[in-house]
mmCIF file of C-alpha atoms in Angstrom:
data_model
loop_
_atom_site.group_PDB
_atom_site.id
_atom_site.type_symbol
_atom_site.label_atom_id
_atom_site.label_comp_id
_atom_site.label_asym_id
_atom_site.label_seq_id
_atom_site.Cartn_x
_atom_site.Cartn_y
_atom_site.Cartn_z
ATOM 1 C CA MET A 1 0.000 0.000 -0.013
ATOM 2 C CA ILE A 2 2.797 2.429 0.933
ATOM 3 C CA LEU A 3 4.754 1.675 -2.190
ATOM 4 C CA ARG A 4 1.674 2.282 -4.329
ATOM 5 C CA PHE A 5 1.030 5.600 -2.493
ATOM 6 C CA LEU A 6 4.613 6.657 -3.153
ATOM 7 C CA ASN A 7 4.348 5.427 -6.741
ATOM 8 C CA ARG A 8 7.438 3.273 -6.412
ATOM 9 C CA ASN A 9 7.884 0.280 -8.695
ATOM 10 C CA GLU A 10 9.413 -2.027 -6.157
ATOM 11 C CA ASP A 11 8.527 -5.505 -4.930
ATOM 12 C CA ALA A 12 6.802 -5.362 -1.581
ATOM 13 C CA LYS A 13 8.679 -7.013 1.305
ATOM 14 C CA PRO A 14 7.384 -8.009 4.684
ATOM 15 C CA THR A 15 7.761 -5.275 7.266
ATOM 16 C CA ILE A 16 10.190 -6.139 10.050
ATOM 17 C CA ALA A 17 9.414 -4.403 13.351
ATOM 18 C CA LEU A 18 9.262 -0.662 12.583
ATOM 19 C CA GLU A 19 10.414 0.677 9.248
ATOM 20 C CA TYR A 20 10.707 4.254 7.958
ATOM 21 C CA THR A 21 10.350 5.797 4.592
ATOM 22 C CA TYR A 22 9.305 9.183 3.257
ATOM 23 C CA GLY A 23 7.515 10.829 0.338
ATOM 24 C CA ARG A 24 7.842 14.201 -1.395
ATOM 25 C CA ARG A 25 5.271 16.412 -2.975
ATOM 26 C CA ASN A 26 6.011 19.486 -5.054
ATOM 27 C CA ARG A 27 3.819 22.455 -4.273
ATOM 28 C CA GLY A 28 5.000 25.258 -6.524
ATOM 29 C CA LYS A 29 8.502 26.049 -5.399
ATOM 30 C CA VAL A 30 7.902 24.325 -2.073
ATOM 31 C CA LYS A 31 8.652 20.649 -1.486
ATOM 32 C CA ASP A 32 6.545 18.956 1.163
ATOM 33 C CA VAL A 33 8.020 15.896 2.896
ATOM 34 C CA GLY A 34 5.891 13.242 4.536
ATOM 35 C CA HIS A 35 7.520 10.929 7.050
ATOM 36 C CA ILE A 36 5.971 7.426 7.055
ATOM 37 C CA TRP A 37 6.526 4.755 9.701
ATOM 38 C CA GLU A 38 5.183 1.238 9.194
ATOM 39 C CA LEU A 39 4.780 -1.215 12.052
ATOM 40 C CA GLY A 40 4.952 -4.902 11.275
ATOM 41 C CA GLY A 41 4.624 -8.045 13.413
ATOM 42 C CA GLY A 42 0.926 -7.847 14.177
ATOM 43 C CA THR A 43 0.071 -6.497 17.662
ATOM 44 C CA ASN A 44 3.188 -7.777 19.416
ATOM 45 C CA LEU A 45 5.359 -4.700 18.830
ATOM 46 C CA TYR A 46 2.826 -1.968 19.657
ATOM 47 C CA ASN A 47 5.280 -0.417 22.138
ATOM 48 C CA LEU A 48 7.343 0.755 19.146
ATOM 49 C CA LEU A 49 4.566 3.212 18.314
ATOM 50 C CA GLN A 50 6.178 5.594 20.827
ATOM 51 C CA ILE A 51 8.944 6.260 18.307
ATOM 52 C CA PRO A 52 6.878 8.000 15.645
ATOM 53 C CA LEU A 53 4.328 9.271 18.200
ATOM 54 C CA SER A 54 6.862 11.559 19.819
ATOM 55 C CA SER A 55 5.784 14.655 21.740
ATOM 56 C CA ASN A 56 7.946 16.774 19.416
ATOM 57 C CA TYR A 57 5.867 15.745 16.378
ATOM 58 C CA ILE A 58 2.575 14.466 17.812
ATOM 59 C CA HIS A 59 0.637 17.505 16.564
ATOM 60 C CA GLN A 60 1.652 16.559 13.007
ATOM 61 C CA CYS A 61 0.945 12.809 13.299
ATOM 62 C CA SER A 62 -1.831 10.658 11.905
ATOM 63 C CA LEU A 63 -2.507 6.985 12.572
ATOM 64 C CA ILE A 64 -3.593 4.413 10.010
ATOM 65 C CA ILE A 65 -4.592 0.972 11.257
ATOM 66 C CA VAL A 66 -4.794 -1.688 8.573
ATOM 67 C CA ILE A 67 -6.764 -4.887 9.154
ATOM 68 C CA ASP A 68 -7.078 -7.963 6.933
ATOM 69 C CA LEU A 69 -10.683 -8.243 5.721
ATOM 70 C CA THR A 70 -10.176 -11.952 5.061
ATOM 71 C CA ALA A 71 -9.299 -12.588 8.747
ATOM 72 C CA PRO A 72 -12.432 -11.425 10.641
ATOM 73 C CA PHE A 73 -11.473 -13.479 13.686
ATOM 74 C CA ASP A 74 -8.539 -11.150 14.284
ATOM 75 C CA MET A 75 -9.860 -7.730 13.259
ATOM 76 C CA TRP A 76 -11.307 -6.677 16.619
ATOM 77 C CA ASN A 77 -8.200 -7.618 18.582
ATOM 78 C CA THR A 78 -5.845 -6.048 15.990
ATOM 79 C CA PHE A 79 -7.744 -2.753 15.905
ATOM 80 C CA TYR A 80 -8.360 -2.244 19.593
ATOM 81 C CA THR A 81 -4.922 -3.499 20.748
ATOM 82 C CA LEU A 82 -3.178 -0.987 18.502
ATOM 83 C CA LEU A 83 -5.707 1.782 19.177
ATOM 84 C CA ASP A 84 -5.782 1.412 22.984
ATOM 85 C CA ASN A 85 -1.995 1.402 23.207
ATOM 86 C CA ALA A 86 -1.759 4.349 20.813
ATOM 87 C CA ARG A 87 -4.083 6.243 23.154
ATOM 88 C CA ILE A 88 -1.839 5.538 26.121
ATOM 89 C CA ILE A 89 1.298 6.610 24.234
ATOM 90 C CA ILE A 90 -0.333 9.775 22.820
ATOM 91 C CA ASP A 91 -1.666 10.725 26.273
ATOM 92 C CA ASN A 92 1.808 10.271 27.819
ATOM 93 C CA GLU A 93 3.414 12.279 25.018
ATOM 94 C CA MET A 94 0.789 14.998 25.427
ATOM 95 C CA GLN A 95 1.629 15.221 29.148
ATOM 96 C CA GLN A 96 5.266 15.727 28.112
ATOM 97 C CA SER A 97 4.192 18.347 25.578
ATOM 98 C CA VAL A 98 2.187 20.304 28.141
ATOM 99 C CA LYS A 99 5.302 20.643 30.287
ATOM 100 C CA LYS A 100 6.955 22.486 27.429
ATOM 101 C CA SER A 101 3.899 24.434 26.256
ATOM 102 C CA SER A 102 0.448 24.557 27.795
ATOM 103 C CA ASP A 103 -0.895 25.968 24.510
ATOM 104 C CA SER A 104 -0.215 22.715 22.683
ATOM 105 C CA TYR A 105 -2.283 20.788 25.208
ATOM 106 C CA LYS A 106 -5.172 23.200 24.838
ATOM 107 C CA VAL A 107 -5.112 22.740 21.070
ATOM 108 C CA PHE A 108 -5.374 18.976 21.462
ATOM 109 C CA THR A 109 -8.173 19.040 23.992
ATOM 110 C CA VAL A 110 -10.218 21.643 22.100
ATOM 111 C CA ASP A 111 -9.780 20.098 18.645
ATOM 112 C CA LYS A 112 -10.315 16.498 19.801
ATOM 113 C CA LYS A 113 -14.132 16.616 19.459
ATOM 114 C CA ALA A 114 -14.490 19.779 17.380
ATOM 115 C CA ALA A 115 -15.380 17.746 14.259
ATOM 116 C CA PHE A 116 -18.198 16.013 16.145
ATOM 117 C CA LYS A 117 -19.606 18.878 18.244
ATOM 118 C CA ASP A 118 -22.905 18.864 16.342
ATOM 119 C CA HIS A 119 -23.075 15.117 15.851
ATOM 120 C CA LYS A 120 -26.023 13.361 17.565
ATOM 121 C CA ASP A 121 -23.694 10.516 18.650
ATOM 122 C CA ILE A 122 -21.101 12.755 20.279
ATOM 123 C CA GLU A 123 -21.497 11.115 23.713
ATOM 124 C CA TYR A 124 -20.547 7.762 22.161
ATOM 125 C CA ILE A 125 -17.605 9.021 20.077
ATOM 126 C CA ASP A 126 -14.132 9.075 21.584
ATOM 127 C CA PRO A 127 -11.809 10.285 18.863
ATOM 128 C CA LEU A 128 -8.033 10.303 19.043
ATOM 129 C CA PRO A 129 -6.371 13.717 19.363
ATOM 130 C CA ILE A 130 -4.807 12.949 15.967
ATOM 131 C CA PRO A 131 -6.502 11.859 12.685
ATOM 132 C CA LEU A 132 -7.280 8.149 12.589
ATOM 133 C CA ILE A 133 -7.993 5.944 9.550
ATOM 134 C CA LEU A 134 -9.220 2.334 9.617
ATOM 135 C CA LEU A 135 -8.342 0.541 6.367
ATOM 136 C CA GLY A 136 -9.651 -2.870 5.411
ATOM 137 C CA ALA A 137 -7.121 -4.668 3.180
ATOM 138 C CA ARG A 138 -7.542 -7.454 0.572
ATOM 139 C CA TYR A 139 -10.936 -6.337 -0.655
ATOM 140 C CA ASP A 140 -10.425 -8.360 -3.807
ATOM 141 C CA LYS A 141 -10.799 -11.522 -1.690
ATOM 142 C CA PHE A 142 -13.334 -10.071 0.719
ATOM 143 C CA GLN A 143 -15.828 -9.298 -2.096
ATOM 144 C CA ASP A 144 -16.167 -13.052 -2.671
ATOM 145 C CA PHE A 145 -17.432 -13.683 0.872
ATOM 146 C CA GLU A 146 -21.084 -14.626 1.347
ATOM 147 C CA PRO A 147 -23.284 -11.504 1.328
ATOM 148 C CA GLU A 148 -24.522 -12.012 4.870
ATOM 149 C CA GLN A 149 -21.026 -12.407 6.214
ATOM 150 C CA ARG A 150 -19.904 -9.257 4.403
ATOM 151 C CA LYS A 151 -22.854 -7.396 5.855
ATOM 152 C CA ILE A 152 -21.992 -8.463 9.419
ATOM 153 C CA ILE A 153 -18.301 -7.632 9.075
ATOM 154 C CA CYS A 154 -19.142 -4.214 7.618
ATOM 155 C CA LYS A 155 -21.406 -3.440 10.566
ATOM 156 C CA PHE A 156 -18.597 -4.168 13.015
ATOM 157 C CA LEU A 157 -16.110 -2.118 11.024
ATOM 158 C CA ARG A 158 -18.488 0.852 10.833
ATOM 159 C CA PHE A 159 -19.074 0.732 14.586
ATOM 160 C CA MET A 160 -15.322 0.434 15.277
ATOM 161 C CA ALA A 161 -14.471 3.394 13.031
ATOM 162 C CA HIS A 162 -17.388 5.668 13.956
ATOM 163 C CA THR A 163 -17.148 5.412 17.738
ATOM 164 C CA ASN A 164 -13.451 6.188 17.577
ATOM 165 C CA GLY A 165 -13.775 9.123 15.198
ATOM 166 C CA ALA A 166 -12.029 7.329 12.372
ATOM 167 C CA THR A 167 -12.350 7.461 8.614
ATOM 168 C CA LEU A 168 -13.206 4.010 7.199
ATOM 169 C CA ALA A 169 -12.107 2.725 3.786
ATOM 170 C CA MET A 170 -11.312 -0.522 1.956
ATOM 171 C CA PHE A 171 -8.628 -1.272 -0.601
ATOM 172 C CA SER A 172 -6.809 -3.893 -2.601
ATOM 173 C CA ASN A 173 -3.429 -3.738 -4.253
ATOM 174 C CA LYS A 174 -4.987 -5.564 -7.182
ATOM 175 C CA MET A 175 -7.786 -3.088 -7.874
ATOM 176 C CA GLU A 176 -6.602 0.140 -9.485
ATOM 177 C CA ASN A 177 -9.791 2.085 -8.739
ATOM 178 C CA LEU A 178 -9.379 1.442 -4.998
ATOM 179 C CA ILE A 179 -5.638 2.230 -5.122
ATOM 180 C CA SER A 180 -6.406 5.690 -6.580
ATOM 181 C CA LYS A 181 -8.940 6.381 -3.797
ATOM 182 C CA ILE A 182 -6.559 5.262 -1.077
ATOM 183 C CA ARG A 183 -3.743 7.425 -2.466
ATOM 184 C CA ILE A 184 -6.056 10.461 -2.218
ATOM 185 C CA LEU A 185 -7.022 9.466 1.327
ATOM 186 C CA ILE A 186 -3.450 8.954 2.548
ATOM 187 C CA SER A 187 -2.303 12.139 0.811
ATOM 188 C CA SER A 188 -4.921 14.076 2.829
ATOM 189 C CA VAL A 189 -3.253 13.088 6.131
ATOM 190 C CA VAL A 190 0.334 13.101 4.941
ATOM 191 C CA PHE A 191 0.355 16.295 2.883
ATOM 192 C CA GLY A 192 -2.881 17.982 3.933
ATOM 193 C CA THR A 193 -4.546 17.716 0.509
ATOM 194 C CA THR A 194 -8.325 17.597 0.118
ATOM 195 C CA ALA A 195 -9.888 14.296 1.040
ATOM 196 C CA SER A 196 -12.803 12.742 -0.802
ATOM 197 C CA LYS A 197 -16.177 13.205 0.881
ATOM 198 C CA THR A 198 -17.787 10.311 -0.937
ATOM 199 C CA ILE A 199 -19.874 8.102 1.314
ATOM 200 C CA CYS A 200 -20.609 4.422 0.660
ATOM 201 C CA THR A 201 -22.097 2.200 3.349
ATOM 202 C CA ASP A 202 -23.357 -0.542 1.018
ATOM 203 C CA HIS A 203 -21.808 -3.837 2.136
ATOM 204 C CA ASN A 204 -21.872 -5.013 -1.482
ATOM 205 C CA LYS A 205 -19.339 -2.304 -2.357
ATOM 206 C CA PRO A 206 -16.060 -1.096 -0.816
ATOM 207 C CA LEU A 207 -16.946 0.945 2.242
ATOM 208 C CA SER A 208 -15.956 4.619 2.252
ATOM 209 C CA VAL A 209 -17.038 6.630 5.257
ATOM 210 C CA PRO A 210 -15.313 9.886 6.223
ATOM 211 C CA ARG A 211 -15.093 10.522 9.956
ATOM 212 C CA GLY A 212 -18.270 11.854 11.460
ATOM 213 C CA ALA A 213 -20.334 10.895 8.396
ATOM 214 C CA ASP A 214 -21.810 7.717 9.924
ATOM 215 C CA SER A 215 -24.295 7.269 12.806
ATOM 216 C CA LEU A 216 -25.247 4.527 15.226
ATOM 217 C CA MET A 217 -28.806 4.696 13.946
ATOM 218 C CA ASP A 218 -27.658 3.983 10.376
ATOM 219 C CA ILE A 219 -25.287 1.269 11.522
ATOM 220 C CA GLY A 220 -28.061 -0.462 13.454
ATOM 221 C CA ALA A 221 -28.095 -2.720 16.466
ATOM 222 C CA PRO A 222 -25.328 -5.199 17.242
ATOM 223 C CA PRO A 223 -25.888 -8.374 15.184
ATOM 224 C CA PHE A 224 -26.427 -10.838 18.027
ATOM 225 C CA ILE A 225 -27.105 -14.450 17.165
ATOM 226 C CA ASN A 226 -28.668 -15.125 20.536
ATOM 227 C CA SER A 227 -30.676 -12.028 21.520
ATOM 228 C CA SER A 228 -31.038 -13.289 25.117
ATOM 229 C CA LEU A 229 -27.292 -12.693 25.617
ATOM 230 C CA SER A 230 -27.349 -9.157 24.234
ATOM 231 C CA LEU A 231 -27.312 -7.436 27.661
ATOM 232 C CA ILE A 232 -25.189 -9.909 29.655
ATOM 233 C CA GLY A 233 -21.851 -8.442 30.764
ATOM 234 C CA ALA A 234 -22.094 -5.290 28.650
ATOM 235 C CA THR A 235 -21.508 -2.000 30.463
ATOM 236 C CA ASN A 236 -21.023 0.263 27.422
ATOM 237 C CA PRO A 237 -21.549 0.126 23.619
ATOM 238 C CA ARG A 238 -18.076 -1.215 22.973
ATOM 239 C CA ASP A 239 -18.620 -4.152 25.373
ATOM 240 C CA LEU A 240 -22.042 -4.812 23.867
ATOM 241 C CA TRP A 241 -20.677 -4.927 20.340
ATOM 242 C CA HIS A 242 -17.723 -7.023 21.474
ATOM 243 C CA GLU A 243 -20.140 -9.628 22.865
ATOM 244 C CA ALA A 244 -21.913 -9.744 19.510
ATOM 245 C CA TYR A 245 -18.567 -9.974 17.692
ATOM 246 C CA LEU A 246 -17.480 -12.963 19.772
ATOM 247 C CA GLU A 247 -20.693 -14.769 18.923
ATOM 248 C CA HIS A 248 -19.765 -14.598 15.257
ATOM 249 C CA PHE A 249 -16.008 -14.799 15.550
ATOM 250 C CA PRO A 250 -14.907 -16.574 18.751
ATOM 251 C CA THR A 251 -11.329 -15.626 19.592
ATOM 252 C CA LYS A 252 -8.787 -18.442 19.887
ATOM 253 C CA GLU A 253 -6.081 -16.775 21.927
ATOM 254 C CA LYS A 254 -3.301 -19.327 21.568
ATOM 255 C CA HIS A 255 -3.790 -19.696 17.828
ATOM 256 C CA LYS A 256 -4.085 -15.945 17.424
ATOM 257 C CA GLU A 257 -0.895 -15.174 19.288
ATOM 258 C CA ARG A 258 1.059 -17.659 17.280
ATOM 259 C CA GLU A 259 -0.378 -16.368 14.031
ATOM 260 C CA ASP A 260 0.340 -12.745 14.996
ATOM 261 C CA ASN A 261 3.948 -13.476 15.841
ATOM 262 C CA PRO A 262 5.382 -16.298 13.668
ATOM 263 C CA ALA A 263 8.804 -15.682 15.227
ATOM 264 C CA GLU A 264 7.454 -17.237 18.445
ATOM 265 C CA ASP A 265 6.282 -20.354 16.618
ATOM 266 C CA GLY A 266 8.976 -23.057 16.438
ATOM 267 C CA GLN A 267 7.409 -24.534 13.318
ATOM 268 C CA HIS A 268 8.196 -21.367 11.360
ATOM 269 C CA ARG A 269 11.792 -20.722 12.524
ATOM 270 C CA GLU A 270 14.038 -19.088 9.928
ATOM 271 C CA PRO A 271 17.412 -18.247 11.560
ATOM 272 C CA GLU A 272 18.307 -15.399 9.191
ATOM 273 C CA ILE A 273 14.952 -13.685 9.536
ATOM 274 C CA ASP A 274 14.854 -14.253 13.302
ATOM 275 C CA GLU A 275 18.311 -12.694 13.680
ATOM 276 C CA LEU A 276 17.258 -9.708 11.577
ATOM 277 C CA ILE A 277 14.147 -9.202 13.734
ATOM 278 C CA GLU A 278 16.191 -9.383 16.917
ATOM 279 C CA GLN A 279 18.716 -6.904 15.544
ATOM 280 C CA ARG A 280 16.012 -4.463 14.453
ATOM 281 C CA THR A 281 14.267 -4.782 17.822
ATOM 282 C CA ARG A 282 17.538 -4.079 19.705
ATOM 283 C CA GLU A 283 18.185 -1.019 17.561
ATOM 284 C CA LEU A 284 14.707 0.337 18.175
ATOM 285 C CA GLU A 285 14.916 -0.323 21.902
ATOM 286 C CA GLN A 286 18.211 1.575 21.995
ATOM 287 C CA TYR A 287 16.616 4.430 20.104
ATOM 288 C CA ILE A 288 13.779 4.549 22.647
ATOM 289 C CA ARG A 289 16.233 4.643 25.576
ATOM 290 C CA HIS A 290 18.238 7.358 23.868
ATOM 291 C CA LYS A 291 15.115 9.440 23.275
ATOM 292 C CA LYS A 292 14.068 9.113 26.932
ATOM 293 C CA ASP A 293 17.525 10.055 28.135
ATOM 294 C CA ARG A 294 17.562 13.098 25.863
ATOM 295 C CA ALA A 295 14.110 14.188 27.067
ATOM 296 C CA ALA A 296 15.220 13.850 30.678
ATOM 297 C CA LEU A 297 18.346 15.897 29.986
ATOM 298 C CA GLU A 298 16.317 18.604 28.248
ATOM 299 C CA GLY A 299 13.951 18.741 31.213
ATOM 300 C CA LYS A 300 16.915 19.049 33.634
ATOM 301 C CA THR A 301 18.451 21.797 31.510
ATOM 302 C CA GLU A 302 15.167 23.715 31.474
ATOM 303 C CA ARG A 303 14.877 23.521 35.296
ATOM 304 C CA ILE A 304 18.366 24.989 35.920
ATOM 305 C CA PRO A 305 17.579 28.515 34.589
ATOM 306 C CA ARG A 306 14.326 28.567 36.546
ATOM 307 C CA GLN A 307 16.181 27.644 39.771
ATOM 308 C CA ASN A 308 18.822 30.304 39.105
ATOM 309 C CA GLU A 309 16.073 32.871 38.581
ATOM 310 C CA LEU A 310 14.552 31.788 41.891
ATOM 311 C CA PHE A 311 17.839 32.247 43.696
ATOM 312 C CA ARG A 312 18.283 35.752 42.216
ATOM 313 C CA ASN A 313 14.828 36.717 43.437
ATOM 314 C CA LEU A 314 15.714 35.586 46.909
#
């Protein structure tokens, strides 16, 4: 997807841990640069999100979560594991940012729900402080699913996107019309270009729902199989929909963990790849430690002038 967005004619390779690339866009005499980080390895390496989601750049960040439409048993866990941990990281980084400038924190808190202030579902929408996109991949395979299964999966995806203030879209690397649409969508968050406002909620077509354009009324009730279980254990809409999701797609934790992280599965050992993954992970962990040490040093340096000023006033 990233290579197609950047219009690079290269063979796609599996992403190892966290990888970086960039794209350029000419705007008159000005060249815009977009920094793109891609996280691989399923949900096991979510802690690496703190590298791109740094307090120094958080106000310029966007988050795109890609789920495999042909693996509905994993989509809920993939989305919410990455999203929930991104929320924690962003909140921590915002706390660091407010220490440097209270104005930046005000911008985040004011803008967070600004796009939904007039929406009838505002009390059920908890958007990230940064733009969020939920992309469903492999639509070319998904379109061959049974109509009823497509309908159910689309309902879950619409709920997941809408209640988290996300834009929802579907794509396939094998369908040029979808590639063009996704390039426009990604460009809107990378370079600030105009995004398409086209809305499609028909489960027989690729979904395209800009943030704030959906509603819980249009999405409908959670598709429970056993209606008598619809209120058991649910304390909020997310729990309610999760109960319905588990009825259709029971989660097999052990199988899921092994599938998410093949490196932990002895049946799929490849020494060269395993060594590369370990090396990349060590490098990223070292980068994180270096970033924390530098932030601590900057904080200490900022405190010294304030202390000197205090002593002078005494």
